[in-house]
Amino acid sequence: MERTFLAIKPDGVQRGLVGEIIGRFEAKGFTLVGLKLMSVSRELAEAHYDVHRERPFFPGLVEFIISSPVIAMVWEGDGVVASARKMIGATNPLTSEPGTIRGDFAVNVGRNIIHGSDAIETAQREIKLWFKDEELVSWQPSLTSWIIE
């Protein structure tokens, strides 16, 4: 079963959108297998955003993600990586479709509410970065047979 990493960023936590965002993924039929509220260390932030290290906006990304608690999550389901990206919307909220998380709640690319892995390989890397194996729970909700053929 495919897994993805999602993080509700400091702006989403501060604005009280945690329940709304989690609810969207639950309603879609994905299974939550890892969840934690945490303060992000500078070391973790820099490792997470390493792909952007040489870009001028890297320091701002790091400072923002460590500025306030985040909700780190791992979700499981068929096609969860691609589906989550569609549910999240475009990186720039101004081009995100209504009905997406960013389209509904964000107005600025620097405060775009949520992070989601962009590929299966990225998800695997990010899950290992943010979660220990023992922090993830493998389980099958009783509703699974009503969601997946």
Short mmCIF file of N, CA, C and O in Angstrom, two decimals:
data_model
loop_
_atom_site.label_atom_id
_atom_site.label_comp_id
_atom_site.label_asym_id
_atom_site.label_seq_id
_atom_site.Cartn_x
_atom_site.Cartn_y
_atom_site.Cartn_z
N MET A 1 0.84 -1.18 0.00
CA MET A 1 0.00 0.00 0.00
C MET A 1 0.89 1.24 0.00
O MET A 1 1.85 1.32 0.75
N GLU A 2 0.55 2.20 -0.83
CA GLU A 2 1.33 3.43 -0.96
C GLU A 2 1.15 4.34 0.26
O GLU A 2 0.07 4.41 0.83
N ARG A 3 2.22 5.02 0.62
CA ARG A 3 2.19 5.98 1.72
C ARG A 3 2.73 7.33 1.26
O ARG A 3 3.58 7.39 0.38
N THR A 4 2.26 8.39 1.91
CA THR A 4 2.78 9.73 1.65
C THR A 4 2.98 10.47 2.95
O THR A 4 2.37 10.14 3.97
N PHE A 5 3.85 11.48 2.89
CA PHE A 5 4.09 12.35 4.03
C PHE A 5 3.40 13.68 3.79
O PHE A 5 3.51 14.27 2.70
N LEU A 6 2.67 14.14 4.80
CA LEU A 6 2.05 15.46 4.77
C LEU A 6 2.41 16.19 6.05
O LEU A 6 2.54 15.56 7.10
N ALA A 7 2.55 17.50 5.96
CA ALA A 7 2.78 18.30 7.16
C ALA A 7 1.92 19.55 7.09
O ALA A 7 1.96 20.28 6.09
N ILE A 8 1.13 19.76 8.12
CA ILE A 8 0.40 21.01 8.24
C ILE A 8 1.39 22.00 8.82
O ILE A 8 1.91 21.81 9.93
N LYS A 9 1.68 23.03 8.05
CA LYS A 9 2.72 23.99 8.40
C LYS A 9 2.26 24.91 9.53
O LYS A 9 1.07 24.92 9.90
N PRO A 10 3.20 25.70 10.08
CA PRO A 10 2.84 26.59 11.19
C PRO A 10 1.62 27.47 10.95
O PRO A 10 0.81 27.66 11.86
N ASP A 11 1.43 27.96 9.73
CA ASP A 11 0.28 28.82 9.47
C ASP A 11 -1.03 28.05 9.57
O ASP A 11 -2.03 28.55 10.08
N GLY A 12 -1.04 26.80 9.12
CA GLY A 12 -2.23 25.96 9.23
C GLY A 12 -2.56 25.62 10.67
O GLY A 12 -3.73 25.61 11.07
N VAL A 13 -1.52 25.34 11.47
CA VAL A 13 -1.72 25.04 12.88
C VAL A 13 -2.22 26.29 13.61
O VAL A 13 -3.23 26.25 14.34
N GLN A 14 -1.56 27.42 13.39
CA GLN A 14 -1.93 28.66 14.07
C GLN A 14 -3.35 29.12 13.70
O GLN A 14 -4.04 29.71 14.53
N ARG A 15 -3.78 28.84 12.50
CA ARG A 15 -5.11 29.26 12.05
C ARG A 15 -6.21 28.28 12.43
O ARG A 15 -7.37 28.49 12.10
N GLY A 16 -5.85 27.19 13.11
CA GLY A 16 -6.86 26.25 13.58
C GLY A 16 -7.46 25.40 12.47
O GLY A 16 -8.63 25.02 12.55
N LEU A 17 -6.66 25.05 11.46
CA LEU A 17 -7.16 24.29 10.31
C LEU A 17 -6.83 22.80 10.38
O LEU A 17 -7.14 22.06 9.45
N VAL A 18 -6.23 22.35 11.47
CA VAL A 18 -5.79 20.96 11.59
C VAL A 18 -6.95 19.99 11.39
O VAL A 18 -6.87 19.06 10.59
N GLY A 19 -8.03 20.16 12.11
CA GLY A 19 -9.17 19.26 12.01
C GLY A 19 -9.79 19.24 10.62
O GLY A 19 -10.12 18.17 10.09
N GLU A 20 -9.93 20.42 10.03
CA GLU A 20 -10.48 20.53 8.67
C GLU A 20 -9.62 19.77 7.67
O GLU A 20 -10.12 19.02 6.83
N ILE A 21 -8.31 19.93 7.77
CA ILE A 21 -7.41 19.29 6.81
C ILE A 21 -7.39 17.77 7.02
O ILE A 21 -7.52 17.02 6.05
N ILE A 22 -7.26 17.32 8.25
CA ILE A 22 -7.27 15.89 8.51
C ILE A 22 -8.60 15.29 8.04
O ILE A 22 -8.63 14.21 7.44
N GLY A 23 -9.68 15.98 8.31
CA GLY A 23 -11.00 15.50 7.91
C GLY A 23 -11.14 15.28 6.42
O GLY A 23 -11.82 14.34 5.99
N ARG A 24 -10.50 16.11 5.63
CA ARG A 24 -10.56 15.94 4.17
C ARG A 24 -9.92 14.62 3.73
O ARG A 24 -10.43 13.93 2.86
N PHE A 25 -8.79 14.29 4.34
CA PHE A 25 -8.11 13.04 3.97
C PHE A 25 -8.85 11.82 4.50
O PHE A 25 -8.91 10.78 3.83
N GLU A 26 -9.44 11.94 5.68
CA GLU A 26 -10.27 10.85 6.21
C GLU A 26 -11.50 10.64 5.33
O GLU A 26 -11.84 9.51 4.98
N ALA A 27 -12.16 11.74 4.95
CA ALA A 27 -13.36 11.64 4.12
C ALA A 27 -13.05 11.05 2.75
O ALA A 27 -13.88 10.34 2.17
N LYS A 28 -11.86 11.30 2.24
CA LYS A 28 -11.45 10.75 0.96
C LYS A 28 -11.31 9.23 1.04
O LYS A 28 -11.49 8.53 0.04
N GLY A 29 -10.99 8.73 2.23
CA GLY A 29 -10.86 7.29 2.41
C GLY A 29 -9.45 6.82 2.66
O GLY A 29 -9.19 5.62 2.68
N PHE A 30 -8.52 7.75 2.87
CA PHE A 30 -7.15 7.37 3.18
C PHE A 30 -7.03 7.01 4.66
O PHE A 30 -7.83 7.43 5.49
N THR A 31 -6.00 6.24 4.99
CA THR A 31 -5.79 5.76 6.35
C THR A 31 -4.62 6.50 6.99
O THR A 31 -3.52 6.51 6.44
N LEU A 32 -4.86 7.11 8.12
CA LEU A 32 -3.82 7.79 8.88
C LEU A 32 -3.01 6.74 9.63
O LEU A 32 -3.55 5.99 10.43
N VAL A 33 -1.71 6.69 9.35
CA VAL A 33 -0.85 5.69 10.01
C VAL A 33 0.23 6.32 10.88
O VAL A 33 0.95 5.61 11.57
N GLY A 34 0.35 7.64 10.83
CA GLY A 34 1.31 8.34 11.67
C GLY A 34 0.89 9.78 11.85
O GLY A 34 0.45 10.42 10.89
N LEU A 35 0.99 10.28 13.10
CA LEU A 35 0.56 11.64 13.39
C LEU A 35 1.30 12.15 14.61
O LEU A 35 1.37 11.45 15.64
N LYS A 36 1.85 13.36 14.50
CA LYS A 36 2.43 13.98 15.68
C LYS A 36 2.48 15.49 15.54
O LYS A 36 2.72 16.02 14.46
N LEU A 37 2.22 16.16 16.66
CA LEU A 37 2.40 17.60 16.79
C LEU A 37 3.83 17.78 17.26
O LEU A 37 4.24 17.15 18.24
N MET A 38 4.58 18.63 16.58
CA MET A 38 5.97 18.75 16.96
C MET A 38 6.56 20.11 16.62
O MET A 38 6.08 20.80 15.71
N SER A 39 7.58 20.48 17.38
CA SER A 39 8.43 21.61 17.03
C SER A 39 9.53 21.05 16.15
O SER A 39 10.13 20.03 16.49
N VAL A 40 9.79 21.69 15.05
CA VAL A 40 10.77 21.20 14.08
C VAL A 40 12.14 21.79 14.41
O VAL A 40 12.28 23.00 14.55
N SER A 41 13.12 20.93 14.51
CA SER A 41 14.49 21.40 14.75
C SER A 41 15.05 22.01 13.46
O SER A 41 14.61 21.68 12.36
N ARG A 42 16.02 22.88 13.62
CA ARG A 42 16.67 23.47 12.45
C ARG A 42 17.30 22.36 11.59
O ARG A 42 17.23 22.40 10.38
N GLU A 43 17.90 21.37 12.24
CA GLU A 43 18.53 20.27 11.52
C GLU A 43 17.51 19.52 10.65
O GLU A 43 17.78 19.24 9.47
N LEU A 44 16.35 19.20 11.20
CA LEU A 44 15.30 18.52 10.43
C LEU A 44 14.79 19.41 9.31
O LEU A 44 14.61 18.95 8.18
N ALA A 45 14.57 20.68 9.60
CA ALA A 45 14.09 21.61 8.58
C ALA A 45 15.07 21.70 7.41
O ALA A 45 14.66 21.65 6.24
N GLU A 46 16.35 21.81 7.71
CA GLU A 46 17.35 21.91 6.65
C GLU A 46 17.44 20.61 5.85
O GLU A 46 17.61 20.64 4.63
N ALA A 47 17.31 19.47 6.52
CA ALA A 47 17.32 18.19 5.80
C ALA A 47 16.08 18.05 4.92
O ALA A 47 16.16 17.60 3.77
N HIS A 48 14.94 18.46 5.45
CA HIS A 48 13.69 18.36 4.69
C HIS A 48 13.75 19.21 3.42
O HIS A 48 13.34 18.77 2.35
N TYR A 49 14.23 20.43 3.55
CA TYR A 49 14.28 21.37 2.41
C TYR A 49 15.62 21.34 1.68
O TYR A 49 15.92 22.26 0.91
N ASP A 50 16.41 20.30 1.87
CA ASP A 50 17.75 20.22 1.29
C ASP A 50 17.77 20.46 -0.22
O ASP A 50 18.70 21.06 -0.74
N VAL A 51 16.75 20.00 -0.93
CA VAL A 51 16.69 20.17 -2.37
C VAL A 51 16.70 21.66 -2.77
O VAL A 51 17.08 22.01 -3.88
N HIS A 52 16.30 22.53 -1.84
CA HIS A 52 16.25 23.97 -2.10
C HIS A 52 17.43 24.73 -1.49
O HIS A 52 17.46 25.96 -1.52
N ARG A 53 18.40 24.00 -0.97
CA ARG A 53 19.50 24.61 -0.20
C ARG A 53 20.20 25.77 -0.94
O ARG A 53 20.57 26.77 -0.32
N GLU A 54 20.37 25.67 -2.22
CA GLU A 54 21.09 26.70 -2.98
C GLU A 54 20.19 27.84 -3.47
O GLU A 54 20.68 28.79 -4.07
N ARG A 55 18.93 27.75 -3.21
CA ARG A 55 17.99 28.78 -3.67
C ARG A 55 17.92 29.92 -2.65
O ARG A 55 18.08 29.71 -1.45
N PRO A 56 17.63 31.12 -3.13
CA PRO A 56 17.63 32.27 -2.21
C PRO A 56 16.53 32.21 -1.13
O PRO A 56 16.67 32.82 -0.08
N PHE A 57 15.48 31.46 -1.38
CA PHE A 57 14.39 31.39 -0.40
C PHE A 57 14.59 30.31 0.66
O PHE A 57 13.78 30.19 1.59
N PHE A 58 15.68 29.52 0.57
CA PHE A 58 15.94 28.44 1.54
C PHE A 58 15.93 28.92 2.99
O PHE A 58 15.24 28.32 3.83
N PRO A 59 16.67 29.97 3.33
CA PRO A 59 16.67 30.40 4.74
C PRO A 59 15.26 30.74 5.26
O PRO A 59 14.92 30.42 6.39
N GLY A 60 14.45 31.36 4.42
CA GLY A 60 13.10 31.71 4.82
C GLY A 60 12.23 30.49 5.05
O GLY A 60 11.40 30.47 5.98
N LEU A 61 12.40 29.46 4.20
CA LEU A 61 11.66 28.20 4.40
C LEU A 61 11.99 27.59 5.75
O LEU A 61 11.10 27.18 6.50
N VAL A 62 13.27 27.54 6.05
CA VAL A 62 13.72 26.95 7.31
C VAL A 62 13.19 27.74 8.49
O VAL A 62 12.62 27.18 9.44
N GLU A 63 13.34 29.06 8.46
CA GLU A 63 12.88 29.90 9.57
C GLU A 63 11.38 29.75 9.80
O GLU A 63 10.92 29.70 10.93
N PHE A 64 10.63 29.68 8.72
CA PHE A 64 9.18 29.57 8.86
C PHE A 64 8.77 28.23 9.48
O PHE A 64 7.97 28.19 10.40
N ILE A 65 9.33 27.13 8.99
CA ILE A 65 8.90 25.81 9.46
C ILE A 65 9.29 25.57 10.92
O ILE A 65 8.64 24.78 11.62
N ILE A 66 10.32 26.26 11.41
CA ILE A 66 10.72 26.11 12.82
C ILE A 66 10.05 27.15 13.72
O ILE A 66 10.24 27.11 14.94
N SER A 67 9.27 28.05 13.17
CA SER A 67 8.70 29.17 13.92
C SER A 67 7.56 28.79 14.86
O SER A 67 7.26 29.54 15.78
N SER A 68 6.93 27.67 14.63
CA SER A 68 5.75 27.28 15.39
C SER A 68 5.51 25.79 15.16
O SER A 68 6.04 25.23 14.20
N PRO A 69 4.71 25.13 15.98
CA PRO A 69 4.49 23.69 15.80
C PRO A 69 3.90 23.34 14.43
O PRO A 69 3.20 24.16 13.81
N VAL A 70 4.19 22.12 14.00
CA VAL A 70 3.61 21.56 12.78
C VAL A 70 2.95 20.24 13.14
O VAL A 70 3.25 19.64 14.17
N ILE A 71 2.06 19.79 12.28
CA ILE A 71 1.47 18.46 12.40
C ILE A 71 2.10 17.62 11.29
O ILE A 71 1.91 17.90 10.10
N ALA A 72 2.88 16.62 11.67
CA ALA A 72 3.50 15.70 10.72
C ALA A 72 2.62 14.46 10.62
O ALA A 72 2.17 13.93 11.64
N MET A 73 2.36 14.01 9.39
CA MET A 73 1.45 12.89 9.18
C MET A 73 1.94 11.95 8.10
O MET A 73 2.61 12.38 7.15
N VAL A 74 1.57 10.70 8.23
CA VAL A 74 1.75 9.72 7.17
C VAL A 74 0.37 9.14 6.88
O VAL A 74 -0.33 8.69 7.78
N TRP A 75 0.01 9.17 5.60
CA TRP A 75 -1.27 8.64 5.13
C TRP A 75 -1.00 7.50 4.18
O TRP A 75 -0.01 7.51 3.44
N GLU A 76 -1.92 6.55 4.15
CA GLU A 76 -1.77 5.35 3.34
C GLU A 76 -3.02 5.17 2.49
O GLU A 76 -4.13 5.47 2.92
N GLY A 77 -2.83 4.65 1.26
CA GLY A 77 -3.96 4.34 0.40
C GLY A 77 -3.54 4.21 -1.05
O GLY A 77 -2.42 4.57 -1.43
N ASP A 78 -4.44 3.70 -1.86
CA ASP A 78 -4.19 3.56 -3.29
C ASP A 78 -4.01 4.95 -3.91
O ASP A 78 -4.89 5.80 -3.80
N GLY A 79 -2.87 5.16 -4.55
CA GLY A 79 -2.60 6.42 -5.23
C GLY A 79 -2.57 7.63 -4.32
O GLY A 79 -2.82 8.75 -4.76
N VAL A 80 -2.22 7.43 -3.05
CA VAL A 80 -2.31 8.51 -2.07
C VAL A 80 -1.37 9.68 -2.39
O VAL A 80 -1.72 10.83 -2.12
N VAL A 81 -0.21 9.43 -2.98
CA VAL A 81 0.72 10.53 -3.26
C VAL A 81 0.10 11.49 -4.27
O VAL A 81 -0.01 12.70 -4.02
N ALA A 82 -0.33 10.99 -5.40
CA ALA A 82 -0.91 11.85 -6.45
C ALA A 82 -2.22 12.46 -6.00
O ALA A 82 -2.49 13.64 -6.25
N SER A 83 -3.04 11.68 -5.34
CA SER A 83 -4.33 12.18 -4.88
C SER A 83 -4.17 13.30 -3.85
O SER A 83 -4.86 14.32 -3.91
N ALA A 84 -3.24 13.11 -2.92
CA ALA A 84 -3.00 14.14 -1.91
C ALA A 84 -2.54 15.43 -2.56
O ALA A 84 -2.97 16.52 -2.16
N ARG A 85 -1.68 15.33 -3.56
CA ARG A 85 -1.20 16.53 -4.25
C ARG A 85 -2.36 17.27 -4.91
O ARG A 85 -2.42 18.50 -4.88
N LYS A 86 -3.30 16.54 -5.49
CA LYS A 86 -4.48 17.19 -6.08
C LYS A 86 -5.34 17.85 -5.01
O LYS A 86 -5.86 18.95 -5.22
N MET A 87 -5.49 17.18 -3.89
CA MET A 87 -6.29 17.73 -2.79
C MET A 87 -5.64 18.98 -2.19
O MET A 87 -6.32 19.91 -1.77
N ILE A 88 -4.31 19.00 -2.17
CA ILE A 88 -3.56 20.13 -1.62
C ILE A 88 -3.66 21.34 -2.54
O ILE A 88 -3.85 22.46 -2.09
N GLY A 89 -3.50 21.14 -3.84
CA GLY A 89 -3.53 22.24 -4.79
C GLY A 89 -2.13 22.74 -5.14
O GLY A 89 -1.13 22.30 -4.57
N ALA A 90 -2.08 23.67 -6.05
CA ALA A 90 -0.81 24.22 -6.54
C ALA A 90 -0.04 24.90 -5.41
O ALA A 90 -0.64 25.44 -4.47
N THR A 91 1.29 24.90 -5.52
CA THR A 91 2.15 25.52 -4.51
C THR A 91 1.76 26.97 -4.27
O THR A 91 1.71 27.44 -3.14
N ASN A 92 1.48 27.69 -5.34
CA ASN A 92 1.04 29.08 -5.22
C ASN A 92 -0.48 29.08 -5.05
O ASN A 92 -1.21 28.74 -5.99
N PRO A 93 -0.97 29.47 -3.89
CA PRO A 93 -2.41 29.44 -3.65
C PRO A 93 -3.22 30.27 -4.65
O PRO A 93 -4.39 29.98 -4.88
N LEU A 94 -2.61 31.28 -5.25
CA LEU A 94 -3.33 32.10 -6.22
C LEU A 94 -3.69 31.33 -7.48
O LEU A 94 -4.59 31.73 -8.22
N THR A 95 -2.99 30.23 -7.73
CA THR A 95 -3.32 29.39 -8.89
C THR A 95 -3.95 28.07 -8.49
O THR A 95 -4.20 27.22 -9.34
N SER A 96 -4.21 27.89 -7.20
CA SER A 96 -4.86 26.67 -6.71
C SER A 96 -6.36 26.75 -6.98
O SER A 96 -6.98 27.79 -6.79
N GLU A 97 -6.91 25.62 -7.39
CA GLU A 97 -8.34 25.56 -7.67
C GLU A 97 -9.16 25.64 -6.38
O GLU A 97 -8.75 25.11 -5.36
N PRO A 98 -10.33 26.27 -6.45
CA PRO A 98 -11.25 26.20 -5.32
C PRO A 98 -11.56 24.73 -5.03
O PRO A 98 -11.62 23.91 -5.94
N GLY A 99 -11.70 24.40 -3.77
CA GLY A 99 -11.93 23.01 -3.39
C GLY A 99 -10.67 22.31 -2.93
O GLY A 99 -10.73 21.29 -2.25
N THR A 100 -9.51 22.86 -3.30
CA THR A 100 -8.26 22.32 -2.78
C THR A 100 -7.96 23.01 -1.45
O THR A 100 -8.52 24.07 -1.13
N ILE A 101 -7.08 22.42 -0.67
CA ILE A 101 -6.75 23.01 0.63
C ILE A 101 -6.15 24.40 0.45
O ILE A 101 -6.59 25.36 1.09
N ARG A 102 -5.20 24.52 -0.44
CA ARG A 102 -4.59 25.84 -0.66
C ARG A 102 -5.55 26.80 -1.35
O ARG A 102 -5.56 28.00 -1.04
N GLY A 103 -6.35 26.28 -2.26
CA GLY A 103 -7.33 27.14 -2.94
C GLY A 103 -8.38 27.67 -1.99
O GLY A 103 -8.88 28.79 -2.17
N ASP A 104 -8.71 26.92 -0.97
CA ASP A 104 -9.74 27.33 -0.02
C ASP A 104 -9.21 28.17 1.14
O ASP A 104 -9.94 28.99 1.69
N PHE A 105 -7.94 27.95 1.54
CA PHE A 105 -7.48 28.56 2.79
C PHE A 105 -6.26 29.46 2.69
O PHE A 105 -5.94 30.14 3.66
N ALA A 106 -5.52 29.45 1.59
CA ALA A 106 -4.27 30.20 1.53
C ALA A 106 -4.32 31.27 0.45
O ALA A 106 -5.04 31.14 -0.54
N VAL A 107 -3.54 32.34 0.64
CA VAL A 107 -3.48 33.41 -0.35
C VAL A 107 -2.05 33.76 -0.77
O VAL A 107 -1.86 34.51 -1.72
N ASN A 108 -1.06 33.21 -0.09
CA ASN A 108 0.33 33.58 -0.34
C ASN A 108 1.20 32.34 -0.40
O ASN A 108 1.06 31.45 0.43
N VAL A 109 2.12 32.29 -1.36
CA VAL A 109 2.98 31.12 -1.53
C VAL A 109 3.85 30.86 -0.29
O VAL A 109 4.16 29.72 0.02
N GLY A 110 4.19 31.89 0.43
CA GLY A 110 5.00 31.73 1.64
C GLY A 110 4.21 31.25 2.84
O GLY A 110 4.79 30.88 3.87
N ARG A 111 2.90 31.26 2.73
CA ARG A 111 2.01 30.79 3.80
C ARG A 111 0.95 29.91 3.15
O ARG A 111 -0.22 30.26 3.08
N ASN A 112 1.40 28.75 2.65
CA ASN A 112 0.50 27.91 1.85
C ASN A 112 -0.02 26.68 2.60
O ASN A 112 -0.38 25.68 1.99
N ILE A 113 -0.04 26.72 3.92
CA ILE A 113 -0.77 25.82 4.81
C ILE A 113 -0.20 24.41 4.99
O ILE A 113 -0.17 23.90 6.10
N ILE A 114 0.21 23.76 3.90
CA ILE A 114 0.50 22.33 3.98
C ILE A 114 1.61 21.93 3.02
O ILE A 114 1.76 22.52 1.95
N HIS A 115 2.35 20.92 3.43
CA HIS A 115 3.34 20.28 2.55
C HIS A 115 2.87 18.87 2.24
O HIS A 115 2.34 18.19 3.11
N GLY A 116 3.09 18.43 1.01
CA GLY A 116 2.81 17.05 0.64
C GLY A 116 3.90 16.52 -0.28
O GLY A 116 4.36 17.24 -1.18
N SER A 117 4.32 15.31 -0.06
CA SER A 117 5.33 14.69 -0.91
C SER A 117 4.88 14.72 -2.36
O SER A 117 3.70 14.50 -2.66
N ASP A 118 5.83 14.97 -3.27
CA ASP A 118 5.48 15.12 -4.68
C ASP A 118 5.68 13.86 -5.51
O ASP A 118 5.35 13.84 -6.69
N ALA A 119 6.22 12.81 -4.92
CA ALA A 119 6.45 11.55 -5.63
C ALA A 119 6.62 10.43 -4.61
O ALA A 119 6.90 10.69 -3.43
N ILE A 120 6.47 9.21 -5.05
CA ILE A 120 6.60 8.06 -4.15
C ILE A 120 7.98 8.03 -3.51
O ILE A 120 8.11 7.82 -2.30
N GLU A 121 9.02 8.29 -4.30
CA GLU A 121 10.39 8.27 -3.78
C GLU A 121 10.58 9.37 -2.75
O GLU A 121 11.24 9.18 -1.73
N THR A 122 10.04 10.55 -3.01
CA THR A 122 10.13 11.66 -2.07
C THR A 122 9.40 11.31 -0.78
O THR A 122 9.88 11.58 0.32
N ALA A 123 8.23 10.70 -0.91
CA ALA A 123 7.45 10.30 0.26
C ALA A 123 8.25 9.33 1.13
O ALA A 123 8.29 9.49 2.36
N GLN A 124 8.88 8.37 0.52
CA GLN A 124 9.67 7.40 1.28
C GLN A 124 10.79 8.09 2.04
O GLN A 124 11.04 7.81 3.22
N ARG A 125 11.47 9.02 1.39
CA ARG A 125 12.57 9.76 2.02
C ARG A 125 12.04 10.63 3.17
O ARG A 125 12.61 10.66 4.26
N GLU A 126 10.94 11.34 2.93
CA GLU A 126 10.41 12.24 3.94
C GLU A 126 9.84 11.48 5.14
O GLU A 126 10.01 11.91 6.28
N ILE A 127 9.19 10.37 4.89
CA ILE A 127 8.66 9.56 6.00
C ILE A 127 9.80 9.11 6.90
O ILE A 127 9.71 9.21 8.13
N LYS A 128 10.89 8.64 6.32
CA LYS A 128 12.05 8.20 7.11
C LYS A 128 12.69 9.37 7.87
O LYS A 128 13.23 9.19 8.96
N LEU A 129 12.63 10.54 7.28
CA LEU A 129 13.21 11.73 7.90
C LEU A 129 12.40 12.18 9.13
O LEU A 129 12.96 12.56 10.15
N TRP A 130 11.09 12.11 9.04
CA TRP A 130 10.20 12.65 10.06
C TRP A 130 9.70 11.62 11.07
O TRP A 130 9.26 11.99 12.16
N PHE A 131 9.70 10.33 10.71
CA PHE A 131 9.13 9.30 11.59
C PHE A 131 10.09 8.13 11.76
O PHE A 131 10.72 7.70 10.80
N LYS A 132 10.12 7.59 12.97
CA LYS A 132 10.78 6.32 13.23
C LYS A 132 9.79 5.22 12.84
O LYS A 132 8.57 5.42 12.92
N ASP A 133 10.29 4.06 12.48
CA ASP A 133 9.41 2.95 12.10
C ASP A 133 8.37 2.64 13.17
O ASP A 133 7.20 2.39 12.86
N GLU A 134 8.77 2.68 14.43
CA GLU A 134 7.85 2.33 15.51
C GLU A 134 6.78 3.39 15.77
O GLU A 134 5.84 3.16 16.53
N GLU A 135 6.90 4.54 15.13
CA GLU A 135 5.88 5.58 15.25
C GLU A 135 4.75 5.42 14.23
O GLU A 135 3.77 6.15 14.29
N LEU A 136 4.90 4.48 13.32
CA LEU A 136 3.88 4.24 12.30
C LEU A 136 3.08 2.99 12.65
O LEU A 136 3.64 2.00 13.11
N VAL A 137 1.79 3.06 12.43
CA VAL A 137 0.89 1.97 12.79
C VAL A 137 0.28 1.40 11.51
O VAL A 137 -0.32 2.12 10.73
N SER A 138 0.46 0.11 11.30
CA SER A 138 -0.18 -0.56 10.16
C SER A 138 -1.51 -1.12 10.65
O SER A 138 -1.54 -1.90 11.60
N TRP A 139 -2.58 -0.70 10.01
CA TRP A 139 -3.91 -1.16 10.40
C TRP A 139 -4.85 -0.98 9.22
O TRP A 139 -4.53 -0.29 8.26
N GLN A 140 -5.97 -1.62 9.30
CA GLN A 140 -6.96 -1.53 8.23
C GLN A 140 -8.31 -1.15 8.82
O GLN A 140 -8.89 -1.92 9.60
N PRO A 141 -8.80 0.03 8.49
CA PRO A 141 -10.11 0.44 8.98
C PRO A 141 -11.21 -0.51 8.50
O PRO A 141 -11.11 -1.08 7.40
N SER A 142 -12.24 -0.68 9.30
CA SER A 142 -13.33 -1.58 8.94
C SER A 142 -14.08 -1.12 7.69
O SER A 142 -14.74 -1.92 7.04
N LEU A 143 -13.96 0.14 7.34
CA LEU A 143 -14.65 0.68 6.16
C LEU A 143 -13.90 0.43 4.85
O LEU A 143 -14.41 0.76 3.78
N THR A 144 -12.70 -0.10 4.93
CA THR A 144 -11.86 -0.26 3.73
C THR A 144 -12.59 -0.96 2.58
O THR A 144 -12.50 -0.53 1.44
N SER A 145 -13.32 -2.00 2.88
CA SER A 145 -14.01 -2.73 1.80
C SER A 145 -15.12 -1.90 1.15
O SER A 145 -15.57 -2.21 0.04
N TRP A 146 -15.54 -0.82 1.80
CA TRP A 146 -16.55 0.07 1.23
C TRP A 146 -15.91 1.21 0.43
O TRP A 146 -16.61 1.95 -0.23
N ILE A 147 -14.59 1.31 0.51
CA ILE A 147 -13.87 2.39 -0.16
C ILE A 147 -13.04 1.86 -1.34
O ILE A 147 -12.96 2.49 -2.38
N ILE A 148 -12.42 0.70 -1.15
CA ILE A 148 -11.52 0.13 -2.16
C ILE A 148 -12.07 -1.19 -2.64
O ILE A 148 -12.42 -2.07 -1.84
N GLU A 149 -12.15 -1.33 -3.94
CA GLU A 149 -12.67 -2.56 -4.55
C GLU A 149 -11.68 -3.70 -4.39
O GLU A 149 -10.50 -3.55 -4.49
#
